[in-house]
């Protein structure tokens, strides 16, 4: 990709660059990728990019003349993995995480590198104990970063997205440090900059055009799937910026009309988008999506002529385009409404990676609450009581056996089953083969049971033997765990179960607590 030059020193009033707040070194030590577009783009494309950068980038942006692409979830050996440990994880949650670390240290390839960002000396000592007691080979491949004075969670995924340079020589990778959706991550957004300071071969892409979390982005080698929360939040941000800058608004309009070949019908509505993104109150102590999405009835009332597009549709399209340019390949939004159906579709859960897993370029695993419900319903009353005790122990609150009969009904997503089914239907129309995995949100504070929030590797070793493995969260409920394990085994995966029921009470699992910093990419290995 050819980058637009001359934008590196643009500052934004009121935006304090993160590196200065964190007390880090100069931006020369943590270079950023600027915006990058193909050489074939129109002038209006470039003007739009410049306008957005003027609105959103910090004075520390540096432009690199290279194409980047999101790492696929399902291909390549993980060469370098980021983890994060802090006092956020106590008791059994910490025990889950440390056991998971041991599995990763010992079951991934013996030269896999790890960078662990810790909140305190105790955190590092706990990991070092795991390394010693587990007889982990080559312990010097495990690095620690201890930032001073930061309030961290354990979720290494959301504040960054692993990227690579498909036209490069493999000597460097990148991490996108984007604007985040979740507003409860404390100082997590600062972590990528410490990682890139520690590892100069990792380039920091401080990206503020798009709003998303790492858990909202999953990829195979040809397509990146982005959750509806991210598409809508980014569109809303762009619209708000346009309201403050008429010149920027005009450039976006020119860009959209040039791209779509249609006239944009400007709206008088404060929110012309097809959706309302509404902030909600979050129950104290529970970390969840801070927004809900609803259809905007005023959007539906707006009329346009045959050669026109609604302004709201323009903002959604520009949002999609920004994601596509950022991740270097086709973008498929998941959880947006399908106007050809009678019901209004939406996101099925907080983060896309809790319910959607690309197994290859032709196969997707999609969560299915009805599978868990049928398994619970097939249990005897005595067995349901035992399972309820497992969930109660993890959550620290009483959960009854009969509650399992409604365990597929999400409090926050009343149409969850239909929306997961809509994911499956959308992907089937695109030519994917669908496999379904059990999923349940039994009750507030009990484990969010997801077998999609996993970590996969697929590669050929030095002897030319294909390695196809999955590190899979399990929850101590044998009937559900066996169903998920057998599903992935039928797809050819060697399954490494990882008990994470306690961690999952915080609505995340293995993928949420990790982020790849490097994955080996040999795209000619598997056709």
Short mmCIF file of C-alpha atoms in Angstrom, two decimals:
data_model
loop_
_atom_site.label_atom_id
_atom_site.label_comp_id
_atom_site.label_asym_id
_atom_site.label_seq_id
_atom_site.Cartn_x
_atom_site.Cartn_y
_atom_site.Cartn_z
CA UNK A 1 0.00 0.00 0.00
CA UNK A 2 1.08 3.56 -0.66
CA UNK A 3 0.75 5.90 2.27
CA UNK A 4 -0.28 9.50 2.18
CA UNK A 5 2.70 11.57 3.19
CA UNK A 6 2.90 14.78 5.19
CA UNK A 7 0.38 13.89 7.90
CA UNK A 8 2.77 12.85 10.63
CA UNK A 9 2.75 16.04 12.73
CA UNK A 10 -0.96 16.77 12.88
CA UNK A 11 -2.22 17.37 16.40
CA UNK A 12 -5.72 17.23 17.79
CA UNK A 13 -6.90 19.79 20.35
CA UNK A 14 -7.76 18.11 23.62
CA UNK A 15 -6.09 14.82 22.72
CA UNK A 16 -3.17 14.01 25.00
CA UNK A 17 -0.95 11.38 23.39
CA UNK A 18 -0.85 8.20 25.44
CA UNK A 19 2.93 7.92 25.52
CA UNK A 20 3.28 11.18 27.42
CA UNK A 21 0.67 10.17 29.99
CA UNK A 22 2.44 6.85 30.49
CA UNK A 23 5.85 8.43 30.95
CA UNK A 24 7.24 6.47 28.05
CA UNK A 25 10.11 7.33 25.79
CA UNK A 26 9.90 9.44 22.68
CA UNK A 27 7.74 8.37 19.74
CA UNK A 28 10.89 7.54 17.78
CA UNK A 29 11.23 4.52 20.05
CA UNK A 30 7.59 3.50 19.50
CA UNK A 31 6.93 4.22 15.81
CA UNK A 32 3.36 4.36 14.57
CA UNK A 33 1.94 3.41 11.24
CA UNK A 34 -0.03 6.17 9.64
CA UNK A 35 -2.92 5.58 7.29
CA UNK A 36 -2.24 3.42 4.24
CA UNK A 37 -4.21 3.17 1.02
CA UNK A 38 -3.70 1.54 -2.34
CA UNK A 39 -2.10 3.46 -5.19
CA UNK A 40 -5.22 3.08 -7.31
CA UNK A 41 -7.45 5.09 -5.01
CA UNK A 42 -9.17 8.25 -6.10
CA UNK A 43 -8.27 11.76 -4.99
CA UNK A 44 -11.41 11.90 -2.86
CA UNK A 45 -10.25 8.74 -1.06
CA UNK A 46 -7.04 10.45 -0.13
CA UNK A 47 -8.75 13.66 0.85
CA UNK A 48 -11.09 11.70 3.12
CA UNK A 49 -8.16 9.98 4.77
CA UNK A 50 -6.36 13.25 5.35
CA UNK A 51 -9.50 14.77 6.89
CA UNK A 52 -10.02 11.86 9.25
CA UNK A 53 -6.40 11.89 10.28
CA UNK A 54 -6.59 15.60 11.02
CA UNK A 55 -9.53 14.90 13.29
CA UNK A 56 -8.28 11.81 15.05
CA UNK A 57 -4.53 11.21 15.02
CA UNK A 58 -2.01 12.42 17.55
CA UNK A 59 1.12 14.42 16.86
CA UNK A 60 3.09 11.20 17.30
CA UNK A 61 1.79 9.46 14.18
CA UNK A 62 4.53 8.39 11.80
CA UNK A 63 3.73 7.17 8.31
CA UNK A 64 5.22 3.91 6.98
CA UNK A 65 4.99 2.92 3.35
CA UNK A 66 3.88 -0.67 3.94
CA UNK A 67 0.71 -2.74 3.81
CA UNK A 68 -0.52 -4.43 6.99
CA UNK A 69 -3.02 -7.25 7.45
CA UNK A 70 -4.74 -8.80 10.47
CA UNK A 71 -3.29 -12.12 11.60
CA UNK A 72 -5.71 -14.97 10.90
CA UNK A 73 -7.05 -16.82 13.93
CA UNK A 74 -6.78 -20.21 12.29
CA UNK A 75 -3.45 -20.32 10.46
CA UNK A 76 0.18 -20.14 11.40
CA UNK A 77 2.20 -21.15 14.40
CA UNK A 78 2.03 -18.64 17.21
CA UNK A 79 5.60 -17.41 17.54
CA UNK A 80 5.03 -14.73 20.18
CA UNK A 81 2.07 -14.37 22.55
CA UNK A 82 1.16 -11.52 24.90
CA UNK A 83 -0.42 -12.21 28.29
CA UNK A 84 -1.38 -9.95 31.18
CA UNK A 85 -1.66 -10.59 34.93
CA UNK A 86 -2.68 -8.22 37.72
CA UNK A 87 -4.54 -8.09 41.01
CA UNK A 88 -7.72 -8.16 38.90
CA UNK A 89 -7.22 -11.93 39.13
CA UNK A 90 -7.52 -13.25 42.67
CA UNK A 91 -8.30 -16.63 44.20
CA UNK A 92 -9.61 -19.24 41.81
CA UNK A 93 -9.53 -16.84 38.85
CA UNK A 94 -5.78 -16.44 39.33
CA UNK A 95 -5.41 -20.20 39.72
CA UNK A 96 -7.22 -20.72 36.39
CA UNK A 97 -4.96 -18.27 34.65
CA UNK A 98 -1.71 -19.64 36.03
CA UNK A 99 -2.72 -23.18 35.07
CA UNK A 100 -3.53 -21.88 31.59
CA UNK A 101 -0.10 -20.27 31.40
CA UNK A 102 1.51 -23.61 32.28
CA UNK A 103 -0.39 -25.34 29.48
CA UNK A 104 0.64 -22.71 26.96
CA UNK A 105 4.29 -22.71 28.10
CA UNK A 106 4.53 -26.49 27.83
CA UNK A 107 2.16 -27.46 24.99
CA UNK A 108 2.94 -24.79 22.41
CA UNK A 109 6.14 -25.10 20.40
CA UNK A 110 9.21 -25.00 22.69
CA UNK A 111 10.57 -21.84 21.07
CA UNK A 112 7.31 -19.86 21.35
CA UNK A 113 8.00 -16.52 22.99
CA UNK A 114 5.80 -14.92 25.62
CA UNK A 115 5.62 -11.35 26.83
CA UNK A 116 3.71 -11.01 30.09
CA UNK A 117 2.70 -7.58 31.33
CA UNK A 118 2.36 -7.72 35.12
CA UNK A 119 0.91 -5.27 37.59
CA UNK A 120 3.10 -6.12 40.58
CA UNK A 121 6.16 -8.12 41.72
CA UNK A 122 3.73 -10.69 43.13
CA UNK A 123 2.27 -11.28 39.65
CA UNK A 124 5.71 -11.93 38.20
CA UNK A 125 6.65 -14.18 41.11
CA UNK A 126 3.52 -16.29 40.61
CA UNK A 127 4.35 -16.81 36.93
CA UNK A 128 7.99 -17.58 37.69
CA UNK A 129 6.78 -20.23 40.14
CA UNK A 130 4.72 -21.82 37.35
CA UNK A 131 7.77 -21.79 35.07
CA UNK A 132 9.93 -23.47 37.71
CA UNK A 133 7.42 -26.07 38.91
CA UNK A 134 6.40 -26.88 35.35
CA UNK A 135 10.01 -27.44 34.25
CA UNK A 136 9.37 -25.10 31.34
CA UNK A 137 12.13 -25.38 28.75
CA UNK A 138 14.09 -22.27 27.75
CA UNK A 139 12.54 -19.97 30.38
CA UNK A 140 14.48 -17.04 28.96
CA UNK A 141 11.94 -16.94 26.09
CA UNK A 142 9.41 -15.58 28.60
CA UNK A 143 9.76 -11.83 29.09
CA UNK A 144 8.13 -9.67 31.75
CA UNK A 145 7.11 -6.02 31.56
CA UNK A 146 6.28 -4.23 34.80
CA UNK A 147 4.88 -0.74 34.11
CA UNK A 148 4.85 1.52 37.16
CA UNK A 149 1.60 2.78 38.61
CA UNK A 150 -0.84 1.33 36.08
CA UNK A 151 -4.24 -0.14 36.92
CA UNK A 152 -4.50 -3.22 34.68
CA UNK A 153 -6.98 -6.01 34.03
CA UNK A 154 -5.97 -9.45 32.71
CA UNK A 155 -7.49 -9.03 29.25
CA UNK A 156 -4.61 -8.73 26.78
CA UNK A 157 -6.88 -8.90 23.73
CA UNK A 158 -9.06 -5.82 23.66
CA UNK A 159 -6.61 -2.90 23.53
CA UNK A 160 -4.70 -4.19 20.51
CA UNK A 161 -4.98 -6.26 17.35
CA UNK A 162 -2.10 -8.33 16.00
CA UNK A 163 -1.00 -7.42 12.46
CA UNK A 164 1.66 -8.51 10.00
CA UNK A 165 3.28 -7.16 6.84
CA UNK A 166 2.25 -9.52 4.00
CA UNK A 167 4.75 -7.95 1.62
CA UNK A 168 7.56 -7.80 4.18
CA UNK A 169 10.40 -10.18 5.01
CA UNK A 170 8.93 -11.34 8.34
CA UNK A 171 11.41 -9.38 10.44
CA UNK A 172 8.73 -7.22 12.03
CA UNK A 173 5.05 -7.24 12.94
CA UNK A 174 2.62 -4.58 14.15
CA UNK A 175 -0.07 -4.11 16.74
CA UNK A 176 -3.00 -1.79 16.20
CA UNK A 177 -3.76 0.27 19.30
CA UNK A 178 -7.24 1.49 18.44
CA UNK A 179 -9.93 3.45 20.26
CA UNK A 180 -11.70 0.97 22.55
CA UNK A 181 -15.38 0.13 22.92
CA UNK A 182 -15.30 -1.11 26.50
CA UNK A 183 -14.87 1.74 28.95
CA UNK A 184 -13.81 -0.28 32.01
CA UNK A 185 -10.32 -1.35 30.93
CA UNK A 186 -8.53 1.11 33.23
CA UNK A 187 -4.96 1.56 31.91
CA UNK A 188 -4.97 -1.42 29.54
CA UNK A 189 -4.86 0.89 26.53
CA UNK A 190 -1.29 1.82 27.51
CA UNK A 191 0.02 -1.75 27.36
CA UNK A 192 0.78 -1.87 23.59
CA UNK A 193 3.25 0.96 23.91
CA UNK A 194 5.21 -0.83 26.62
CA UNK A 195 5.29 -3.96 24.46
CA UNK A 196 6.64 -2.12 21.42
CA UNK A 197 9.30 -0.44 23.56
CA UNK A 198 10.38 -3.83 24.83
CA UNK A 199 10.38 -5.36 21.34
CA UNK A 200 11.56 -2.93 18.62
CA UNK A 201 10.59 -5.43 15.90
CA UNK A 202 6.92 -4.79 16.76
CA UNK A 203 5.60 -1.56 15.26
CA UNK A 204 2.93 0.42 17.11
CA UNK A 205 -0.01 1.48 14.98
CA UNK A 206 -1.76 4.06 17.16
CA UNK A 207 -5.11 3.99 15.37
CA UNK A 208 -7.87 6.37 16.47
CA UNK A 209 -10.07 6.37 13.38
CA UNK A 210 -11.79 3.14 14.33
CA UNK A 211 -13.50 2.12 17.56
CA UNK A 212 -13.38 -1.57 18.39
CA UNK A 213 -12.02 -4.13 20.84
CA UNK A 214 -9.73 -7.01 19.97
CA UNK A 215 -12.57 -9.34 20.91
CA UNK A 216 -14.74 -7.80 18.21
CA UNK A 217 -12.36 -8.80 15.41
CA UNK A 218 -11.75 -12.35 14.12
CA UNK A 219 -10.07 -13.29 10.84
CA UNK A 220 -9.23 -16.05 8.44
CA UNK A 221 -6.69 -15.60 5.65
CA UNK A 222 -9.08 -13.83 3.29
CA UNK A 223 -11.66 -12.09 5.43
CA UNK A 224 -11.98 -10.21 8.71
CA UNK A 225 -15.23 -10.31 10.65
CA UNK A 226 -16.11 -7.25 12.74
CA UNK A 227 -18.93 -6.97 15.26
CA UNK A 228 -21.84 -4.57 14.82
CA UNK A 229 -20.95 -2.60 17.96
CA UNK A 230 -17.67 -1.61 16.31
CA UNK A 231 -19.13 -0.69 12.92
CA UNK A 232 -21.85 1.46 14.49
CA UNK A 233 -19.61 3.10 17.11
CA UNK A 234 -17.13 4.10 14.41
CA UNK A 235 -19.89 5.45 12.16
CA UNK A 236 -21.29 7.45 15.07
CA UNK A 237 -17.86 8.90 15.83
CA UNK A 238 -17.39 10.00 12.21
CA UNK A 239 -20.83 11.62 12.13
CA UNK A 240 -20.07 13.53 15.33
CA UNK A 241 -16.79 14.77 13.86
CA UNK A 242 -18.61 15.91 10.73
CA UNK A 243 -21.02 17.92 12.87
CA UNK A 244 -18.06 19.95 14.12
CA UNK A 245 -16.33 20.36 10.77
CA UNK A 246 -18.38 21.11 7.61
CA UNK A 247 -15.31 20.70 5.39
CA UNK A 248 -14.77 17.20 6.73
CA UNK A 249 -18.46 16.39 6.23
CA UNK A 250 -18.28 17.51 2.59
CA UNK A 251 -15.21 15.38 1.93
CA UNK A 252 -16.94 12.30 3.33
CA UNK A 253 -19.98 13.01 1.16
CA UNK A 254 -17.81 13.41 -1.96
CA UNK A 255 -15.99 10.20 -1.15
CA UNK A 256 -19.21 8.22 -0.68
CA UNK A 257 -20.85 9.56 -3.82
CA UNK A 258 -17.74 8.81 -5.86
CA UNK A 259 -17.50 5.27 -4.45
CA UNK A 260 -21.19 4.34 -4.57
CA UNK A 261 -22.18 6.21 -7.70
CA UNK A 262 -25.21 7.63 -5.88
CA UNK A 263 -26.18 10.99 -4.46
CA UNK A 264 -26.22 11.25 -0.67
CA UNK A 265 -29.48 12.62 0.70
CA UNK A 266 -28.43 14.70 3.71
CA UNK A 267 -30.54 14.36 6.82
CA UNK A 268 -31.85 16.88 9.34
CA UNK A 269 -31.84 14.24 12.07
CA UNK A 270 -29.43 14.50 14.97
CA UNK A 271 -28.79 10.79 14.47
CA UNK A 272 -29.30 9.79 10.82
CA UNK A 273 -27.83 6.29 11.34
CA UNK A 274 -30.05 3.23 10.96
CA UNK A 275 -29.25 2.41 14.59
CA UNK A 276 -29.19 4.04 18.00
CA UNK A 277 -26.13 3.21 20.07
CA UNK A 278 -27.27 3.78 23.62
CA UNK A 279 -25.04 3.78 26.70
CA UNK A 280 -26.36 1.58 29.47
CA UNK A 281 -25.67 1.27 33.16
CA UNK A 282 -23.33 -1.58 34.03
CA UNK A 283 -23.89 -3.55 37.21
CA UNK A 284 -20.99 -2.77 39.56
CA UNK A 285 -18.39 -5.52 39.50
CA UNK A 286 -19.51 -6.92 36.14
CA UNK A 287 -17.53 -6.03 33.06
CA UNK A 288 -19.73 -6.07 29.99
CA UNK A 289 -20.57 -4.18 26.83
CA UNK A 290 -21.48 -0.59 27.84
CA UNK A 291 -23.88 -0.12 24.90
CA UNK A 292 -27.06 -1.51 23.47
CA UNK A 293 -28.09 -1.25 19.83
CA UNK A 294 -31.64 -0.53 18.73
CA UNK A 295 -33.20 0.30 15.40
CA UNK A 296 -33.63 4.02 14.78
CA UNK A 297 -37.32 4.54 13.87
CA UNK A 298 -36.67 8.03 12.50
CA UNK A 299 -34.23 6.61 9.96
CA UNK A 300 -36.98 4.43 8.53
CA UNK A 301 -39.23 7.44 7.96
CA UNK A 302 -36.73 9.23 5.76
CA UNK A 303 -37.50 8.97 2.04
CA UNK A 304 -34.97 8.99 -0.79
CA UNK A 305 -35.18 8.87 -4.56
CA UNK A 306 -33.99 5.95 -6.66
CA UNK A 307 -30.52 7.37 -7.30
CA UNK A 308 -29.97 8.46 -3.69
CA UNK A 309 -28.62 6.87 -0.54
CA UNK A 310 -29.50 7.92 2.99
CA UNK A 311 -26.90 9.83 4.95
CA UNK A 312 -26.99 7.18 7.67
CA UNK A 313 -26.09 4.49 5.16
CA UNK A 314 -23.17 6.63 4.05
CA UNK A 315 -21.69 6.70 7.57
CA UNK A 316 -22.06 2.94 7.95
CA UNK A 317 -20.36 2.40 4.58
CA UNK A 318 -17.47 4.72 5.41
CA UNK A 319 -17.03 2.92 8.73
CA UNK A 320 -16.80 -0.43 6.92
CA UNK A 321 -14.29 1.04 4.47
CA UNK A 322 -12.05 2.26 7.29
CA UNK A 323 -11.98 -1.22 8.85
CA UNK A 324 -11.21 -2.76 5.48
CA UNK A 325 -8.32 -0.39 4.87
CA UNK A 326 -6.99 -0.97 8.38
CA UNK A 327 -7.06 -4.77 8.29
CA UNK A 328 -5.94 -5.18 4.70
CA UNK A 329 -8.68 -7.49 3.44
CA UNK A 330 -12.42 -7.92 2.98
CA UNK A 331 -14.52 -6.90 5.99
CA UNK A 332 -17.74 -8.72 6.88
CA UNK A 333 -19.82 -7.03 9.60
CA UNK A 334 -21.66 -9.42 11.91
CA UNK A 335 -24.79 -8.49 13.83
CA UNK A 336 -26.08 -5.67 11.62
CA UNK A 337 -29.72 -5.86 10.63
CA UNK A 338 -30.64 -7.74 7.47
CA UNK A 339 -33.32 -5.56 5.83
CA UNK A 340 -34.62 -8.52 3.80
CA UNK A 341 -35.95 -10.29 6.91
CA UNK A 342 -39.00 -9.32 9.01
CA UNK A 343 -37.13 -9.17 12.32
CA UNK A 344 -34.37 -6.77 13.35
CA UNK A 345 -31.11 -8.66 13.80
CA UNK A 346 -28.41 -7.52 16.20
CA UNK A 347 -25.25 -8.65 18.01
CA UNK A 348 -25.69 -12.00 19.75
CA UNK A 349 -23.35 -11.16 22.63
CA UNK A 350 -20.84 -8.60 23.91
CA UNK A 351 -17.87 -9.65 21.79
CA UNK A 352 -17.82 -11.46 18.48
CA UNK A 353 -15.05 -13.88 19.50
CA UNK A 354 -17.25 -15.40 22.21
CA UNK A 355 -19.48 -16.89 19.52
CA UNK A 356 -17.68 -16.99 16.17
CA UNK A 357 -14.53 -18.90 15.18
CA UNK A 358 -13.09 -19.20 11.66
CA UNK A 359 -11.79 -22.77 11.28
CA UNK A 360 -10.57 -22.23 7.72
CA UNK A 361 -11.56 -20.25 4.62
CA UNK A 362 -14.65 -22.46 4.15
CA UNK A 363 -15.72 -23.40 7.68
CA UNK A 364 -17.00 -21.37 10.64
CA UNK A 365 -17.89 -22.46 14.17
CA UNK A 366 -20.90 -20.53 15.48
CA UNK A 367 -22.20 -20.65 19.06
CA UNK A 368 -25.56 -22.31 19.66
CA UNK A 369 -27.34 -21.77 23.01
CA UNK A 370 -29.96 -24.37 22.05
CA UNK A 371 -27.26 -27.05 22.07
CA UNK A 372 -26.45 -26.30 25.70
CA UNK A 373 -30.14 -26.13 26.56
CA UNK A 374 -30.78 -29.57 25.06
CA UNK A 375 -27.83 -31.03 26.95
CA UNK A 376 -29.03 -29.51 30.24
CA UNK A 377 -32.58 -30.72 29.59
CA UNK A 378 -31.30 -34.26 29.01
CA UNK A 379 -29.67 -34.40 32.43
CA UNK A 380 -31.34 -36.03 35.39
CA UNK A 381 -32.49 -33.68 38.18
CA UNK A 382 -29.63 -35.01 40.32
CA UNK A 383 -27.06 -34.25 37.63
CA UNK A 384 -28.45 -30.77 37.06
CA UNK A 385 -28.07 -30.18 40.79
CA UNK A 386 -24.41 -31.24 40.55
CA UNK A 387 -23.81 -28.91 37.61
CA UNK A 388 -25.52 -26.08 39.47
CA UNK A 389 -23.08 -26.62 42.33
CA UNK A 390 -20.15 -26.33 39.90
CA UNK A 391 -21.51 -23.01 38.61
CA UNK A 392 -22.30 -21.78 42.13
CA UNK A 393 -18.76 -22.56 43.29
CA UNK A 394 -17.28 -20.61 40.38
CA UNK A 395 -19.57 -17.62 40.86
CA UNK A 396 -19.74 -17.54 44.64
CA UNK A 397 -23.54 -17.27 44.49
CA UNK A 398 -26.39 -19.75 44.67
CA UNK A 399 -27.48 -21.32 41.40
CA UNK A 400 -30.23 -23.95 41.30
CA UNK A 401 -30.42 -27.03 39.12
CA UNK A 402 -33.72 -25.98 37.55
CA UNK A 403 -32.12 -22.70 36.48
CA UNK A 404 -30.14 -24.70 33.91
CA UNK A 405 -33.31 -25.24 31.90
CA UNK A 406 -33.18 -21.52 31.04
CA UNK A 407 -29.39 -21.35 30.81
CA UNK A 408 -29.46 -20.44 27.12
CA UNK A 409 -31.45 -17.26 27.76
CA UNK A 410 -29.20 -14.22 28.05
CA UNK A 411 -30.33 -11.35 30.27
CA UNK A 412 -28.65 -8.78 28.02
CA UNK A 413 -29.47 -10.42 24.68
CA UNK A 414 -33.06 -11.71 24.71
CA UNK A 415 -32.83 -12.65 21.00
CA UNK A 416 -29.48 -14.38 21.39
CA UNK A 417 -30.47 -17.69 19.82
CA UNK A 418 -32.05 -16.00 16.81
CA UNK A 419 -29.06 -13.71 16.37
CA UNK A 420 -26.54 -16.55 16.53
CA UNK A 421 -28.72 -18.39 14.01
CA UNK A 422 -28.66 -15.24 11.86
CA UNK A 423 -24.84 -15.31 11.98
CA UNK A 424 -24.96 -18.90 10.71
CA UNK A 425 -27.45 -18.06 7.95
CA UNK A 426 -25.44 -15.03 6.81
CA UNK A 427 -22.25 -17.09 6.59
CA UNK A 428 -23.98 -19.95 4.82
CA UNK A 429 -25.17 -17.51 2.17
CA UNK A 430 -21.54 -16.51 1.71
CA UNK A 431 -20.59 -20.13 1.09
CA UNK A 432 -19.31 -21.20 4.50
CA UNK A 433 -19.93 -24.60 6.04
CA UNK A 434 -21.20 -24.11 9.60
CA UNK A 435 -20.53 -26.17 12.70
CA UNK A 436 -22.25 -25.27 15.96
CA UNK A 437 -20.76 -25.22 19.46
CA UNK A 438 -22.55 -25.16 22.86
CA UNK A 439 -22.96 -21.76 24.45
CA UNK A 440 -24.61 -20.60 27.67
CA UNK A 441 -24.85 -17.58 29.92
CA UNK A 442 -26.48 -19.39 32.87
CA UNK A 443 -26.85 -16.39 35.19
CA UNK A 444 -25.18 -13.15 36.16
CA UNK A 445 -21.83 -13.97 37.72
CA UNK A 446 -21.75 -17.61 36.59
CA UNK A 447 -19.32 -18.66 33.86
CA UNK A 448 -20.05 -17.37 30.36
CA UNK A 449 -19.67 -20.76 28.69
CA UNK A 450 -18.08 -20.26 25.29
CA UNK A 451 -16.14 -22.82 23.28
CA UNK A 452 -15.36 -20.26 20.60
CA UNK A 453 -13.04 -18.14 22.74
CA UNK A 454 -10.09 -20.37 21.95
CA UNK A 455 -6.56 -20.25 20.56
CA UNK A 456 -5.73 -22.19 17.37
CA UNK A 457 -2.58 -23.08 15.47
CA UNK A 458 -2.20 -24.75 12.09
CA UNK A 459 1.19 -25.16 10.45
CA UNK A 460 3.68 -27.68 9.06
CA UNK A 461 6.67 -28.47 11.22
CA UNK A 462 10.24 -28.90 10.01
CA UNK A 463 9.48 -32.49 8.98
CA UNK A 464 6.56 -31.36 6.85
CA UNK A 465 3.97 -32.81 9.24
CA UNK A 466 0.81 -30.77 9.64
CA UNK A 467 0.11 -29.61 13.19
CA UNK A 468 -3.50 -28.60 13.80
CA UNK A 469 -4.19 -27.85 17.44
CA UNK A 470 -6.64 -25.90 19.53
CA UNK A 471 -6.33 -24.71 23.11
CA UNK A 472 -9.93 -24.92 24.27
CA UNK A 473 -11.54 -23.49 27.42
CA UNK A 474 -13.57 -26.05 29.35
CA UNK A 475 -15.85 -25.51 32.32
CA UNK A 476 -16.04 -28.72 34.36
CA UNK A 477 -19.41 -29.71 32.90
CA UNK A 478 -18.48 -32.98 31.22
CA UNK A 479 -21.51 -33.18 28.93
CA UNK A 480 -20.85 -29.74 27.43
CA UNK A 481 -17.07 -30.09 27.42
CA UNK A 482 -17.18 -33.46 25.62
CA UNK A 483 -19.56 -32.10 22.99
CA UNK A 484 -17.24 -29.16 22.23
CA UNK A 485 -14.10 -31.29 22.24
CA UNK A 486 -15.62 -33.83 19.85
CA UNK A 487 -16.79 -31.02 17.55
CA UNK A 488 -13.25 -29.72 17.10
CA UNK A 489 -11.76 -33.22 16.93
CA UNK A 490 -14.08 -34.00 14.02
CA UNK A 491 -12.60 -30.94 12.29
CA UNK A 492 -9.15 -32.48 12.64
CA UNK A 493 -7.91 -30.56 15.67
CA UNK A 494 -5.74 -31.91 18.46
CA UNK A 495 -7.58 -30.48 21.48
CA UNK A 496 -5.83 -29.19 24.60
CA UNK A 497 -8.56 -28.59 27.23
CA UNK A 498 -7.95 -25.68 29.61
CA UNK A 499 -10.22 -25.35 32.69
CA UNK A 500 -11.30 -21.69 32.82
CA UNK A 501 -14.69 -21.70 34.56
CA UNK A 502 -13.60 -19.24 37.24
CA UNK A 503 -12.09 -16.79 34.76
CA UNK A 504 -15.24 -17.05 32.63
CA UNK A 505 -17.31 -15.50 35.43
CA UNK A 506 -15.76 -12.26 34.13
CA UNK A 507 -17.26 -12.93 30.66
CA UNK A 508 -14.06 -13.94 28.90
CA UNK A 509 -11.79 -16.93 28.39
CA UNK A 510 -8.60 -17.92 26.57
CA UNK A 511 -8.70 -15.69 23.49
CA UNK A 512 -9.66 -12.73 25.67
CA UNK A 513 -6.65 -13.17 27.94
CA UNK A 514 -4.09 -13.46 25.12
CA UNK A 515 -2.99 -11.63 21.98
CA UNK A 516 -0.60 -12.88 19.33
CA UNK A 517 2.31 -10.57 18.61
CA UNK A 518 3.67 -12.80 15.85
CA UNK A 519 2.32 -15.77 13.89
CA UNK A 520 4.23 -17.63 11.22
CA UNK A 521 2.56 -17.03 7.87
CA UNK A 522 3.20 -19.39 4.96
CA UNK A 523 0.10 -18.91 2.90
CA UNK A 524 1.17 -21.50 0.32
CA UNK A 525 1.13 -24.35 2.88
CA UNK A 526 -2.62 -24.93 2.83
CA UNK A 527 -4.68 -24.39 -0.28
#
